[in-house]
């Protein structure tokens, strides 16, 4: 079963995402703090097929997190979906240059739609 | 003898001056026609009466003295006094009185200069009124909290009140007779000089109407900027431009409050988005049956929760857009855009809504439009809003027309519907924040009243204009223009709808 790493600092939303992804047939590792997730990735304790990332995560922002993740060989090409509350042209461009597949605004999308996007992104990756 | 008598008598009565002969007791023994005509009394009424009876009460004493003087003096006596005519009016007389040694009688001649005196009195009165008015105005102007600068028709400072001195740091002497534009430069919110043609006083002088600006600053004597609200008007007299008046108010505090309001809305909106997203997703999961199936009734209720939540999301998004535009943080990023493609995208997104209300859509786009350099996000927002409104406010089975054409140097877009229309009495409020017309509020409860406010701001920022025509129960047509040469780019931190 494919595993998704979800990092979202709002626990309310984290819960909703976990439920939905489970219902869609995915295993989910949830983290509300980016640093913790990063450490686990660096220690090879996780094995996600894709990352669902918020942007503002309290201890770190998405850009910083991703630059660190991309340094790890194993996750150099991991598909990433950024699902955030706000967006700006600069942020999006910067993230895309780091290989982010899609940038979605939370309030604009149904959970179902985001999960579909995730599916597409994973399928594309062929893993 | 008789001939001489006749001649004298003739002259006596020909003269328009007043002439009379008094006895030593000042009783009138003889008067000429002039006397009768000026004072209005007939000879029979006057004869036997003391001349003093016709003298103004305040001058009886002095007149008596002069008359007595004439008896003791060998020269004629000259004096002025006031007489009271039969109709009660006051007459001003310049007397020459003589009592020759050879006669007991007093001979008196007077010239009526009432008209001249009245003119002089009026002039004095008017001058006093002017002086009083002047004093009042000066007092008013010096105590007013707003700065008042009076300009000549060539823009030279002629008046500079106390508040202007305080607010700008210049004394009146320092600025009097200097050119306003040079002495007190006007800059924009960022501190860059404002083109002379954009100055409110220039506008006022060109159009003849008062001009108002809220987003400019004056450069004070110490070089610092003072944010001001300016009202400039022209001073005209009988259609000739005499000069101008610039009245300004320090709005530093107001600007600060504005900034705080915008920041607050931005902050609150961001914080609001999270729980709104949570509610959206959880409701969605219940409806999709991810956590087990709901009964029909339960689905209905959860659906209502979902819809209410969607409305709030709409409101928060609109508020965020507004705070972005008003804070000046909205960026305008023009790129070559194919309007036909843009419109098609929007129409495709809206198709389900169109179909659900069985609305007929007709759209025409000018053939050789070519790409226009505009910010696609902003223009998309405008089409989306106008079309969503057309759909929302047209009853089932109605018709919507969209057209994009080229009109000279502009691209003209039109969105017409056969819907509820906007009542004439409310049409001027349509672009106001939170305004929704009464006739649609009852029929369609969903709506923030912010859509058209945003459209107006966005179109203006893109270099165009938006306007409409509407008839209640017949339909509404909105038009907006975009410059063919494209929108000017604007640096900013955020884009719309993000």
Coordinates of C-alpha atoms in Angstrom, one line a residue:
Chain A
X1 CA 0.0 0.0 0.0
X2 CA 1.2 3.4 -0.9
X3 CA 2.2 5.7 2.0
X4 CA 1.7 9.4 2.0
X5 CA 3.5 11.8 4.3
X6 CA 1.2 14.6 5.4
X7 CA 2.6 17.7 7.1
X8 CA 0.0 20.2 8.3
X9 CA 0.2 22.2 11.5
X10 CA -3.6 22.5 11.9
X11 CA -4.6 19.3 13.7
X12 CA -8.3 19.7 12.7
X13 CA -7.3 19.6 9.0
X14 CA -4.7 16.9 9.6
X15 CA -7.4 14.6 10.9
X16 CA -9.7 15.3 7.9
X17 CA -6.8 14.5 5.5
X18 CA -5.9 11.3 7.3
X19 CA -9.5 10.0 7.2
X20 CA -9.9 10.9 3.6
X21 CA -6.6 9.4 2.4
X22 CA -7.3 6.2 4.4
X23 CA -10.7 6.0 2.8
X24 CA -9.0 6.3 -0.6
X25 CA -6.8 3.4 0.2
X26 CA -3.6 5.0 1.4
X27 CA -1.5 4.6 4.5
X28 CA -0.8 7.9 6.1
X29 CA 2.0 9.3 8.3
X30 CA 0.8 12.6 9.8
X31 CA 3.0 15.3 11.3
X32 CA 2.1 18.7 12.5
X33 CA 5.7 19.9 12.9
X34 CA 7.9 20.0 9.8
X35 CA 11.2 19.6 11.7
X36 CA 10.0 16.3 13.3
X37 CA 9.0 14.9 9.9
X38 CA 12.3 16.1 8.4
X39 CA 14.3 14.3 11.1
X40 CA 12.4 11.1 10.5
X41 CA 13.0 11.3 6.8
X42 CA 16.7 12.0 7.3
X43 CA 16.8 8.9 9.7
X44 CA 15.1 6.8 7.1
X45 CA 12.3 6.0 9.4
X46 CA 9.6 6.8 6.8
X47 CA 9.0 5.6 3.3
X48 CA 6.5 7.8 1.7
X49 CA 5.5 7.6 -2.0
X50 CA 4.4 11.2 -2.0
X51 CA 4.3 14.2 0.3
X52 CA 1.3 16.4 1.1
X53 CA 2.7 19.6 2.4
X54 CA 1.2 22.7 4.0
X55 CA 3.2 25.9 3.5
X56 CA 3.3 27.7 6.8
X57 CA 4.0 25.0 9.3
X58 CA 4.9 26.9 12.4
X59 CA 8.5 25.8 12.9
X60 CA 9.5 25.9 9.2
X61 CA 8.0 26.9 5.9
X62 CA 7.4 24.6 2.9
X63 CA 10.4 26.1 0.9
X64 CA 12.9 25.4 3.7
X65 CA 11.5 21.9 4.3
X66 CA 11.6 21.0 0.7
X67 CA 15.1 22.2 0.1
X68 CA 16.2 20.0 2.9
X69 CA 14.3 17.0 1.6
X70 CA 15.7 17.4 -1.9
X71 CA 19.2 17.1 -0.4
X72 CA 18.3 13.5 0.5
X73 CA 19.1 11.1 -2.4
X74 CA 16.2 8.8 -1.7
X75 CA 13.7 11.7 -2.0
X76 CA 15.2 13.7 -4.7
X77 CA 12.3 13.1 -7.0
X78 CA 9.5 12.4 -4.6
X79 CA 6.2 13.8 -5.9
X80 CA 5.0 16.7 -3.7
X81 CA 1.7 18.4 -3.4
X82 CA 1.5 21.7 -1.6
X83 CA -1.9 22.4 -0.1
X84 CA -1.9 25.8 1.5
X85 CA -4.1 28.6 2.8
X86 CA -2.6 31.3 0.7
X87 CA -0.4 31.7 -2.4
X88 CA 1.8 34.2 -4.0
X89 CA 3.4 34.1 -7.5
X90 CA 6.9 34.1 -6.0
X91 CA 6.2 31.3 -3.5
X92 CA 4.7 29.1 -6.2
X93 CA 7.5 29.7 -8.7
X94 CA 10.1 28.9 -6.1
X95 CA 8.3 25.7 -5.0
X96 CA 7.9 24.7 -8.6
X97 CA 11.6 25.1 -9.2
X98 CA 12.1 22.6 -6.4
X99 CA 9.9 20.1 -8.2
X100 CA 6.5 20.7 -6.6
X101 CA 3.9 19.1 -8.8
X102 CA 0.9 21.1 -7.8
X103 CA 0.1 24.0 -5.6
X104 CA -3.5 24.0 -4.3
X105 CA -5.5 26.5 -2.2
X106 CA -7.3 24.6 0.5
X107 CA -10.5 26.5 0.6
X108 CA -10.9 26.2 -3.2
X109 CA -10.8 22.5 -3.4
X110 CA -12.9 19.6 -2.1
X111 CA -10.9 17.0 -0.3
X112 CA -11.9 14.5 -2.9
X113 CA -10.5 16.7 -5.6
X114 CA -7.2 17.1 -3.8
X115 CA -7.0 13.4 -3.3
X116 CA -7.6 12.9 -7.1
X117 CA -4.8 15.3 -7.8
X118 CA -2.6 13.4 -5.5
X119 CA -3.5 10.1 -7.3
X120 CA -2.6 11.6 -10.6
X121 CA 0.7 12.9 -9.3
X122 CA 1.6 9.5 -7.9
X123 CA 0.6 7.7 -11.0
X124 CA 2.6 10.0 -13.1
X125 CA 5.6 9.2 -11.1
X126 CA 5.1 5.5 -11.9
X127 CA 6.0 4.3 -8.4
Chain B
X1 CA -40.8 149.1 -10.0
X2 CA -43.4 146.6 -10.9
X3 CA -41.2 145.2 -13.6
X4 CA -38.3 144.7 -11.1
X5 CA -40.7 143.2 -8.5
X6 CA -42.1 140.9 -11.1
X7 CA -38.6 139.8 -12.1
X8 CA -37.5 139.1 -8.6
X9 CA -40.7 137.4 -7.8
X10 CA -40.3 135.3 -10.9
X11 CA -36.7 134.3 -10.0
X12 CA -37.8 133.7 -6.4
X13 CA -40.2 131.0 -7.5
X14 CA -38.2 129.7 -10.4
X15 CA -35.3 128.6 -8.2
X16 CA -35.3 125.0 -7.2
X17 CA -33.3 126.0 -4.2
X18 CA -35.3 126.5 -1.0
X19 CA -35.8 130.2 -0.2
X20 CA -37.7 131.8 2.7
X21 CA -38.0 135.0 4.6
X22 CA -38.3 134.8 8.4
X23 CA -39.3 137.4 10.9
X24 CA -37.1 138.0 14.0
X25 CA -39.0 135.2 15.8
X26 CA -38.1 132.9 13.0
X27 CA -41.7 132.7 11.8
X28 CA -42.1 132.1 8.1
X29 CA -43.4 135.1 6.3
X30 CA -42.6 134.2 2.8
X31 CA -41.4 131.0 1.0
X32 CA -40.7 130.2 -2.6
X33 CA -42.1 127.4 -4.7
X34 CA -38.9 125.4 -4.2
X35 CA -39.5 125.3 -0.4
X36 CA -43.0 123.9 -1.0
X37 CA -41.8 121.4 -3.5
X38 CA -38.9 120.0 -1.5
X39 CA -40.6 119.8 1.8
X40 CA -44.1 119.1 0.6
X41 CA -45.9 121.8 2.6
X42 CA -48.0 124.3 0.9
X43 CA -47.6 128.1 1.4
X44 CA -50.7 128.3 3.5
X45 CA -49.5 125.5 5.7
X46 CA -46.1 127.2 6.2
X47 CA -47.0 130.8 6.7
X48 CA -47.2 131.8 10.3
X49 CA -45.3 128.8 11.5
X50 CA -41.8 128.8 13.0
X51 CA -39.2 127.4 10.6
X52 CA -37.9 125.4 13.5
X53 CA -41.1 123.3 13.4
X54 CA -39.7 121.7 10.3
X55 CA -36.2 121.2 11.6
X56 CA -35.1 117.7 12.7
X57 CA -35.5 117.4 16.5
X58 CA -31.8 116.8 17.1
X59 CA -30.9 119.9 15.2
X60 CA -33.4 122.4 16.5
X61 CA -31.0 123.7 19.1
X62 CA -28.1 124.3 16.8
X63 CA -30.2 125.7 14.1
X64 CA -31.7 128.2 16.5
X65 CA -28.2 129.2 17.4
X66 CA -27.2 129.8 13.8
X67 CA -30.3 131.8 13.1
X68 CA -29.6 134.0 16.1
X69 CA -26.0 134.3 14.9
X70 CA -27.3 135.7 11.6
X71 CA -28.9 138.6 13.5
X72 CA -25.7 139.6 15.3
X73 CA -23.4 139.0 12.4
X74 CA -23.0 141.2 9.3
X75 CA -21.8 138.3 7.3
X76 CA -24.1 135.5 6.1
X77 CA -24.1 132.3 8.1
X78 CA -23.5 129.0 6.5
X79 CA -24.6 125.7 8.1
X80 CA -26.0 122.3 7.3
X81 CA -29.0 120.7 9.0
X82 CA -31.7 118.2 8.5
X83 CA -35.3 119.1 7.9
X84 CA -38.3 116.9 8.1
X85 CA -40.6 116.9 5.0
X86 CA -44.3 116.5 5.1
X87 CA -44.0 112.8 4.4
X88 CA -41.8 112.4 7.4
X89 CA -38.6 111.8 5.4
X90 CA -35.4 113.5 6.3
X91 CA -33.9 116.2 4.0
X92 CA -30.4 117.5 4.1
X93 CA -30.1 121.2 3.6
X94 CA -27.1 123.4 3.1
X95 CA -28.2 126.8 4.4
X96 CA -27.0 130.3 3.7
X97 CA -28.8 132.7 6.1
X98 CA -28.5 136.5 6.3
X99 CA -30.0 139.2 8.4
X100 CA -29.1 142.5 6.7
X101 CA -28.6 145.5 8.9
X102 CA -31.2 147.3 7.0
X103 CA -33.9 144.8 7.7
X104 CA -35.4 143.0 10.7
X105 CA -36.1 140.0 8.4
X106 CA -33.9 137.0 8.0
X107 CA -33.3 135.8 4.5
X108 CA -32.6 132.2 4.1
X109 CA -31.6 130.1 1.1
X110 CA -30.9 126.4 1.2
X111 CA -29.7 123.7 -1.3
X112 CA -31.1 120.3 -0.9
X113 CA -28.3 117.8 -1.0
X114 CA -30.3 114.9 0.4
X115 CA -29.5 112.5 -2.5
X116 CA -25.7 113.1 -2.2
X117 CA -25.9 112.6 1.5
X118 CA -27.8 109.4 1.2
X119 CA -25.3 108.0 -1.3
X120 CA -22.5 108.9 1.1
X121 CA -24.3 107.3 4.0
X122 CA -24.9 104.1 1.9
X123 CA -21.2 104.0 0.9
X124 CA -20.2 104.4 4.5
X125 CA -22.6 101.6 5.5
X126 CA -21.4 99.3 2.8
X127 CA -17.8 99.9 3.6
X128 CA -18.5 99.1 7.3
X129 CA -20.3 95.9 6.3
X130 CA -17.4 94.9 4.1
X131 CA -15.0 95.6 6.9
X132 CA -17.1 93.6 9.3
X133 CA -17.5 90.7 6.8
X134 CA -13.8 90.7 6.3
X135 CA -13.1 90.6 10.0
X136 CA -15.6 87.7 10.4
X137 CA -14.0 85.8 7.5
X138 CA -10.6 86.4 8.8
X139 CA -11.6 85.2 12.2
X140 CA -13.2 82.1 10.7
X141 CA -10.3 81.3 8.5
X142 CA -7.7 81.8 11.1
X143 CA -9.5 79.5 13.5
X144 CA -10.5 76.8 11.1
X145 CA -8.6 73.6 11.7
X146 CA -8.0 73.0 8.0
X147 CA -5.3 74.7 6.1
X148 CA -6.6 77.3 3.6
X149 CA -4.5 78.6 0.8
X150 CA -5.8 81.3 -1.5
X151 CA -4.3 81.5 -5.0
X152 CA -4.5 84.0 -7.8
X153 CA -5.5 82.9 -11.3
X154 CA -1.9 82.2 -12.0
X155 CA -1.3 80.0 -9.0
X156 CA 0.4 82.6 -6.8
X157 CA -0.2 82.3 -3.1
X158 CA -2.3 85.3 -1.9
X159 CA -3.6 83.9 1.3
X160 CA -2.2 81.4 3.8
X161 CA -4.2 80.9 7.1
X162 CA -2.9 80.0 10.5
X163 CA -3.6 76.3 10.2
X164 CA -1.7 76.1 6.9
X165 CA 1.3 77.8 8.6
X166 CA 1.1 75.3 11.5
X167 CA 0.6 72.2 9.3
X168 CA 3.3 73.1 6.7
X169 CA 5.8 74.9 8.8
X170 CA 5.9 78.1 6.7
X171 CA 4.9 81.5 7.9
X172 CA 2.6 83.5 5.7
X173 CA 5.4 86.0 4.8
X174 CA 7.6 83.2 3.6
X175 CA 5.0 81.9 1.0
X176 CA 3.0 85.0 0.0
X177 CA 3.4 85.9 -3.7
X178 CA 5.3 82.7 -4.4
X179 CA 4.0 80.0 -6.8
X180 CA 2.1 77.4 -4.9
X181 CA 3.3 74.4 -7.1
X182 CA 6.9 75.2 -6.4
X183 CA 6.8 76.3 -2.8
X184 CA 4.5 73.5 -1.5
X185 CA 5.2 70.5 -3.7
X186 CA 2.7 67.7 -3.9
X187 CA 3.8 64.1 -3.9
X188 CA 2.0 60.8 -4.0
X189 CA 1.7 58.2 -1.3
X190 CA 5.1 56.9 -2.1
X191 CA 6.7 60.3 -2.1
X192 CA 7.2 60.7 -5.8
X193 CA 6.3 64.1 -7.3
X194 CA 2.8 64.3 -8.8
X195 CA 2.4 65.4 -12.4
X196 CA 1.1 69.0 -12.5
X197 CA -1.9 67.8 -14.5
X198 CA -2.9 65.5 -11.7
X199 CA -3.0 68.2 -9.0
X200 CA -6.4 68.8 -7.6
X201 CA -6.1 72.6 -8.0
X202 CA -5.2 72.1 -11.6
X203 CA -8.2 69.9 -12.1
X204 CA -10.5 72.4 -10.5
X205 CA -9.2 75.2 -12.6
X206 CA -9.5 73.2 -15.8
X207 CA -13.0 71.8 -15.1
X208 CA -14.4 74.6 -13.0
X209 CA -15.6 72.1 -10.5
X210 CA -14.2 71.3 -7.0
X211 CA -11.6 68.6 -7.1
X212 CA -10.9 66.2 -4.2
X213 CA -7.9 64.0 -3.4
X214 CA -7.3 61.7 -0.5
X215 CA -4.0 60.1 -1.4
X216 CA -1.6 62.9 -1.8
X217 CA 1.0 64.5 0.5
X218 CA 2.5 68.0 0.8
X219 CA 6.1 68.6 1.4
X220 CA 6.6 70.6 4.5
X221 CA 9.2 73.2 5.2
X222 CA 11.4 70.6 7.0
X223 CA 11.2 68.3 4.0
X224 CA 8.9 65.7 5.6
X225 CA 5.7 64.6 4.0
X226 CA 2.3 65.4 5.3
X227 CA -0.6 63.1 4.1
X228 CA -3.6 65.3 3.4
X229 CA -7.1 65.3 2.1
X230 CA -7.3 68.1 -0.4
X231 CA -10.4 70.0 -1.7
X232 CA -9.5 72.5 -4.4
X233 CA -12.0 74.9 -5.9
X234 CA -12.0 77.9 -8.2
X235 CA -13.0 81.4 -7.3
X236 CA -15.1 82.9 -10.1
X237 CA -16.8 86.2 -10.4
X238 CA -19.2 86.8 -13.2
X239 CA -17.7 83.8 -15.1
X240 CA -14.2 85.1 -14.9
X241 CA -11.6 83.0 -13.1
X242 CA -10.3 85.0 -10.2
X243 CA -8.2 82.4 -8.6
X244 CA -8.4 79.2 -6.5
X245 CA -8.7 78.0 -3.0
X246 CA -7.0 74.9 -1.7
X247 CA -8.4 73.6 1.6
X248 CA -6.5 70.7 3.2
X249 CA -6.6 68.5 6.3
X250 CA -4.0 66.4 8.0
X251 CA -5.0 62.8 7.6
X252 CA -2.0 61.1 9.1
X253 CA -4.2 59.4 11.8
X254 CA -6.8 58.4 9.2
X255 CA -4.1 56.8 7.0
X256 CA -2.8 54.9 10.0
X257 CA -6.2 53.6 10.9
X258 CA -6.8 52.6 7.3
X259 CA -3.6 50.6 7.3
X260 CA -4.5 48.9 10.6
X261 CA -7.9 48.0 9.2
X262 CA -6.5 46.5 6.1
X263 CA -3.9 44.5 8.1
X264 CA -6.5 43.3 10.5
X265 CA -8.8 42.1 7.7
X266 CA -5.9 40.3 6.1
X267 CA -4.9 38.7 9.4
X268 CA -8.4 37.7 10.3
X269 CA -9.1 36.3 6.9
X270 CA -6.1 34.1 6.9
X271 CA -7.0 32.8 10.3
X272 CA -10.5 32.2 9.2
X273 CA -9.5 30.2 6.3
X274 CA -8.3 27.2 8.3
X275 CA -11.5 26.4 10.2
X276 CA -13.4 27.1 7.0
X277 CA -11.3 24.5 5.1
X278 CA -11.8 22.1 7.9
X279 CA -15.6 22.4 7.8
X280 CA -15.6 22.2 4.1
X281 CA -13.6 18.9 4.1
X282 CA -15.4 17.3 7.0
X283 CA -18.9 18.1 5.6
X284 CA -17.7 16.8 2.3
X285 CA -16.6 13.5 3.9
X286 CA -19.9 13.1 5.5
X287 CA -21.7 13.7 2.2
X288 CA -19.4 11.4 0.3
X289 CA -20.1 8.6 2.7
X290 CA -16.4 8.2 3.6
X291 CA -17.3 7.5 7.2
X292 CA -20.5 5.6 6.5
X293 CA -23.7 6.5 4.7
X294 CA -26.0 9.2 5.9
X295 CA -29.8 9.2 5.7
X296 CA -31.4 11.5 3.2
X297 CA -32.5 13.9 5.9
X298 CA -29.0 13.9 7.4
X299 CA -27.5 14.5 4.0
X300 CA -29.8 17.4 3.5
X301 CA -28.7 19.0 6.7
X302 CA -25.1 18.4 6.2
X303 CA -25.5 19.9 2.7
X304 CA -26.9 23.0 4.2
X305 CA -23.8 23.2 6.5
X306 CA -21.6 22.7 3.5
X307 CA -23.4 25.5 1.5
X308 CA -23.3 28.0 4.4
X309 CA -19.7 27.3 4.7
X310 CA -19.1 27.9 1.0
X311 CA -20.7 31.3 1.4
X312 CA -18.4 32.1 4.2
X313 CA -15.4 31.0 2.2
X314 CA -16.6 33.4 -0.6
X315 CA -16.9 36.2 1.9
X316 CA -13.5 35.7 3.3
X317 CA -11.9 35.5 -0.2
X318 CA -13.7 38.7 -1.2
X319 CA -12.6 40.5 2.0
X320 CA -9.0 39.3 1.4
X321 CA -9.1 40.6 -2.2
X322 CA -10.4 43.9 -1.0
X323 CA -7.8 44.3 1.7
X324 CA -5.2 43.5 -0.9
X325 CA -6.4 46.1 -3.4
X326 CA -6.9 48.8 -0.7
X327 CA -3.6 48.2 0.9
X328 CA -1.9 48.7 -2.5
X329 CA -0.3 45.3 -2.1
X330 CA -2.1 43.8 -5.1
X331 CA 0.3 43.1 -8.0
X332 CA -0.7 43.6 -11.6
X333 CA 1.2 41.2 -13.8
X334 CA 0.3 41.8 -17.4
X335 CA 1.1 39.1 -20.0
X336 CA -0.1 38.6 -23.6
X337 CA -3.5 37.0 -23.0
X338 CA -6.0 35.6 -25.5
X339 CA -9.3 37.0 -24.2
X340 CA -11.3 34.5 -26.3
X341 CA -9.5 31.6 -24.5
X342 CA -9.9 33.2 -21.1
X343 CA -13.6 33.7 -21.7
X344 CA -14.0 30.2 -22.9
X345 CA -12.4 28.9 -19.8
X346 CA -14.7 30.9 -17.6
X347 CA -17.8 29.8 -19.5
X348 CA -16.7 26.1 -19.3
X349 CA -16.4 26.4 -15.5
X350 CA -19.8 28.0 -15.3
X351 CA -21.6 25.6 -17.7
X352 CA -23.0 23.4 -14.9
X353 CA -24.6 26.5 -13.3
X354 CA -26.0 27.7 -16.6
X355 CA -27.5 24.3 -17.4
X356 CA -29.0 23.8 -14.0
X357 CA -31.1 27.0 -14.6
X358 CA -31.7 26.2 -18.2
X359 CA -30.2 29.5 -19.2
X360 CA -29.4 30.2 -22.8
X361 CA -26.0 31.6 -23.5
X362 CA -24.8 33.5 -26.6
X363 CA -21.3 34.6 -26.9
X364 CA -19.5 36.5 -29.7
X365 CA -15.8 37.5 -29.7
X366 CA -14.2 39.8 -32.2
X367 CA -12.4 37.8 -34.8
X368 CA -9.0 39.4 -35.0
X369 CA -8.6 40.3 -31.3
X370 CA -5.0 39.0 -30.9
X371 CA -3.3 38.8 -27.5
X372 CA -3.7 41.7 -25.2
X373 CA -1.2 42.5 -22.5
X374 CA -3.3 42.3 -19.4
X375 CA -3.2 40.5 -16.1
X376 CA -5.1 37.3 -16.8
X377 CA -5.9 36.6 -13.2
X378 CA -7.5 40.0 -12.8
X379 CA -9.5 39.9 -16.0
X380 CA -10.6 36.4 -15.3
X381 CA -12.0 37.6 -12.0
X382 CA -14.0 40.3 -13.7
X383 CA -15.6 37.9 -16.3
X384 CA -16.2 35.4 -13.5
X385 CA -18.0 37.9 -11.3
X386 CA -20.1 39.5 -14.0
X387 CA -21.2 36.2 -15.4
X388 CA -21.8 34.6 -12.0
X389 CA -24.0 37.6 -11.2
X390 CA -25.8 37.3 -14.6
X391 CA -26.5 33.6 -13.8
X392 CA -27.5 34.2 -10.2
X393 CA -29.9 37.0 -10.9
X394 CA -31.7 35.7 -14.0
X395 CA -34.7 33.4 -13.4
X396 CA -34.7 29.9 -15.0
X397 CA -35.0 29.8 -18.8
X398 CA -33.6 33.3 -19.2
X399 CA -30.9 34.5 -21.6
X400 CA -27.3 35.7 -21.2
X401 CA -25.2 37.4 -23.9
X402 CA -21.5 37.9 -23.7
X403 CA -19.6 39.9 -26.4
X404 CA -16.1 41.1 -26.7
X405 CA -15.4 43.7 -29.4
X406 CA -12.8 46.2 -30.3
X407 CA -13.7 49.9 -30.1
X408 CA -10.9 52.2 -31.2
X409 CA -8.2 52.0 -28.6
X410 CA -10.2 49.8 -26.3
X411 CA -11.5 46.3 -26.0
X412 CA -15.1 46.4 -25.0
X413 CA -16.7 43.5 -23.1
X414 CA -20.4 43.2 -22.6
X415 CA -22.4 40.9 -20.3
X416 CA -26.2 41.1 -20.7
X417 CA -28.9 39.2 -18.9
X418 CA -32.7 39.1 -19.0
X419 CA -32.9 39.0 -15.2
X420 CA -34.2 40.9 -12.3
X421 CA -32.5 44.2 -13.1
X422 CA -31.4 46.9 -10.7
X423 CA -34.0 49.4 -9.4
X424 CA -33.3 52.9 -10.7
X425 CA -33.4 54.3 -7.1
X426 CA -30.5 52.0 -6.1
X427 CA -28.4 52.1 -9.2
X428 CA -25.9 54.6 -7.9
X429 CA -25.0 52.3 -5.0
X430 CA -24.2 49.3 -7.1
X431 CA -20.4 49.6 -6.8
X432 CA -20.4 50.2 -3.1
X433 CA -19.0 47.6 -0.6
X434 CA -21.6 45.2 0.8
X435 CA -24.4 46.7 -1.2
X436 CA -27.1 44.4 -2.6
X437 CA -30.3 45.7 -4.2
X438 CA -33.5 45.1 -2.4
X439 CA -35.2 43.3 -5.2
X440 CA -32.7 40.5 -5.3
X441 CA -32.0 40.3 -1.6
X442 CA -35.4 38.6 -1.2
X443 CA -35.0 36.2 -4.0
X444 CA -31.4 35.2 -3.7
X445 CA -30.0 35.3 -0.2
X446 CA -26.6 34.2 -1.2
X447 CA -24.3 37.2 -2.0
X448 CA -21.6 39.2 -0.3
X449 CA -22.3 42.6 -2.0
X450 CA -18.5 42.8 -2.6
X451 CA -18.3 41.4 -6.1
X452 CA -19.0 44.6 -8.1
X453 CA -16.9 46.7 -5.7
X454 CA -14.0 44.5 -6.5
X455 CA -14.8 44.5 -10.2
X456 CA -14.7 48.3 -10.2
X457 CA -11.4 48.4 -8.5
X458 CA -9.8 45.7 -10.7
X459 CA -11.0 47.2 -13.9
X460 CA -9.7 50.6 -12.8
X461 CA -6.4 49.1 -11.8
X462 CA -6.2 47.5 -15.2
X463 CA -6.7 50.8 -17.0
X464 CA -10.3 50.4 -18.0
X465 CA -13.8 51.6 -17.0
X466 CA -16.9 49.7 -16.0
X467 CA -20.5 50.8 -16.2
X468 CA -24.0 49.4 -16.7
X469 CA -27.6 49.9 -17.7
X470 CA -30.5 48.2 -16.1
X471 CA -34.3 48.0 -16.0
X472 CA -36.1 46.3 -13.2
X473 CA -37.6 43.0 -14.3
X474 CA -36.2 43.4 -17.8
X475 CA -32.5 42.8 -17.4
X476 CA -29.1 44.3 -16.9
X477 CA -26.1 44.9 -19.2
X478 CA -22.6 45.5 -17.8
X479 CA -19.8 46.8 -20.0
X480 CA -16.1 47.2 -19.2
X481 CA -13.2 48.3 -21.2
X482 CA -9.5 47.4 -21.3
X483 CA -6.9 49.5 -23.1
X484 CA -5.7 47.8 -26.3
X485 CA -2.2 48.9 -25.3
X486 CA -2.5 46.8 -22.2
X487 CA -2.4 47.4 -18.5
X488 CA 0.5 48.9 -16.7
X489 CA 2.3 46.5 -14.5
X490 CA 2.3 47.1 -10.8
X491 CA 4.6 45.7 -8.2
X492 CA 2.9 44.1 -5.3
X493 CA 3.1 41.3 -2.8
X494 CA 0.0 39.3 -3.6
X495 CA -2.3 38.5 -6.5
X496 CA -6.0 38.3 -6.5
X497 CA -7.9 35.2 -5.4
X498 CA -4.9 33.6 -3.7

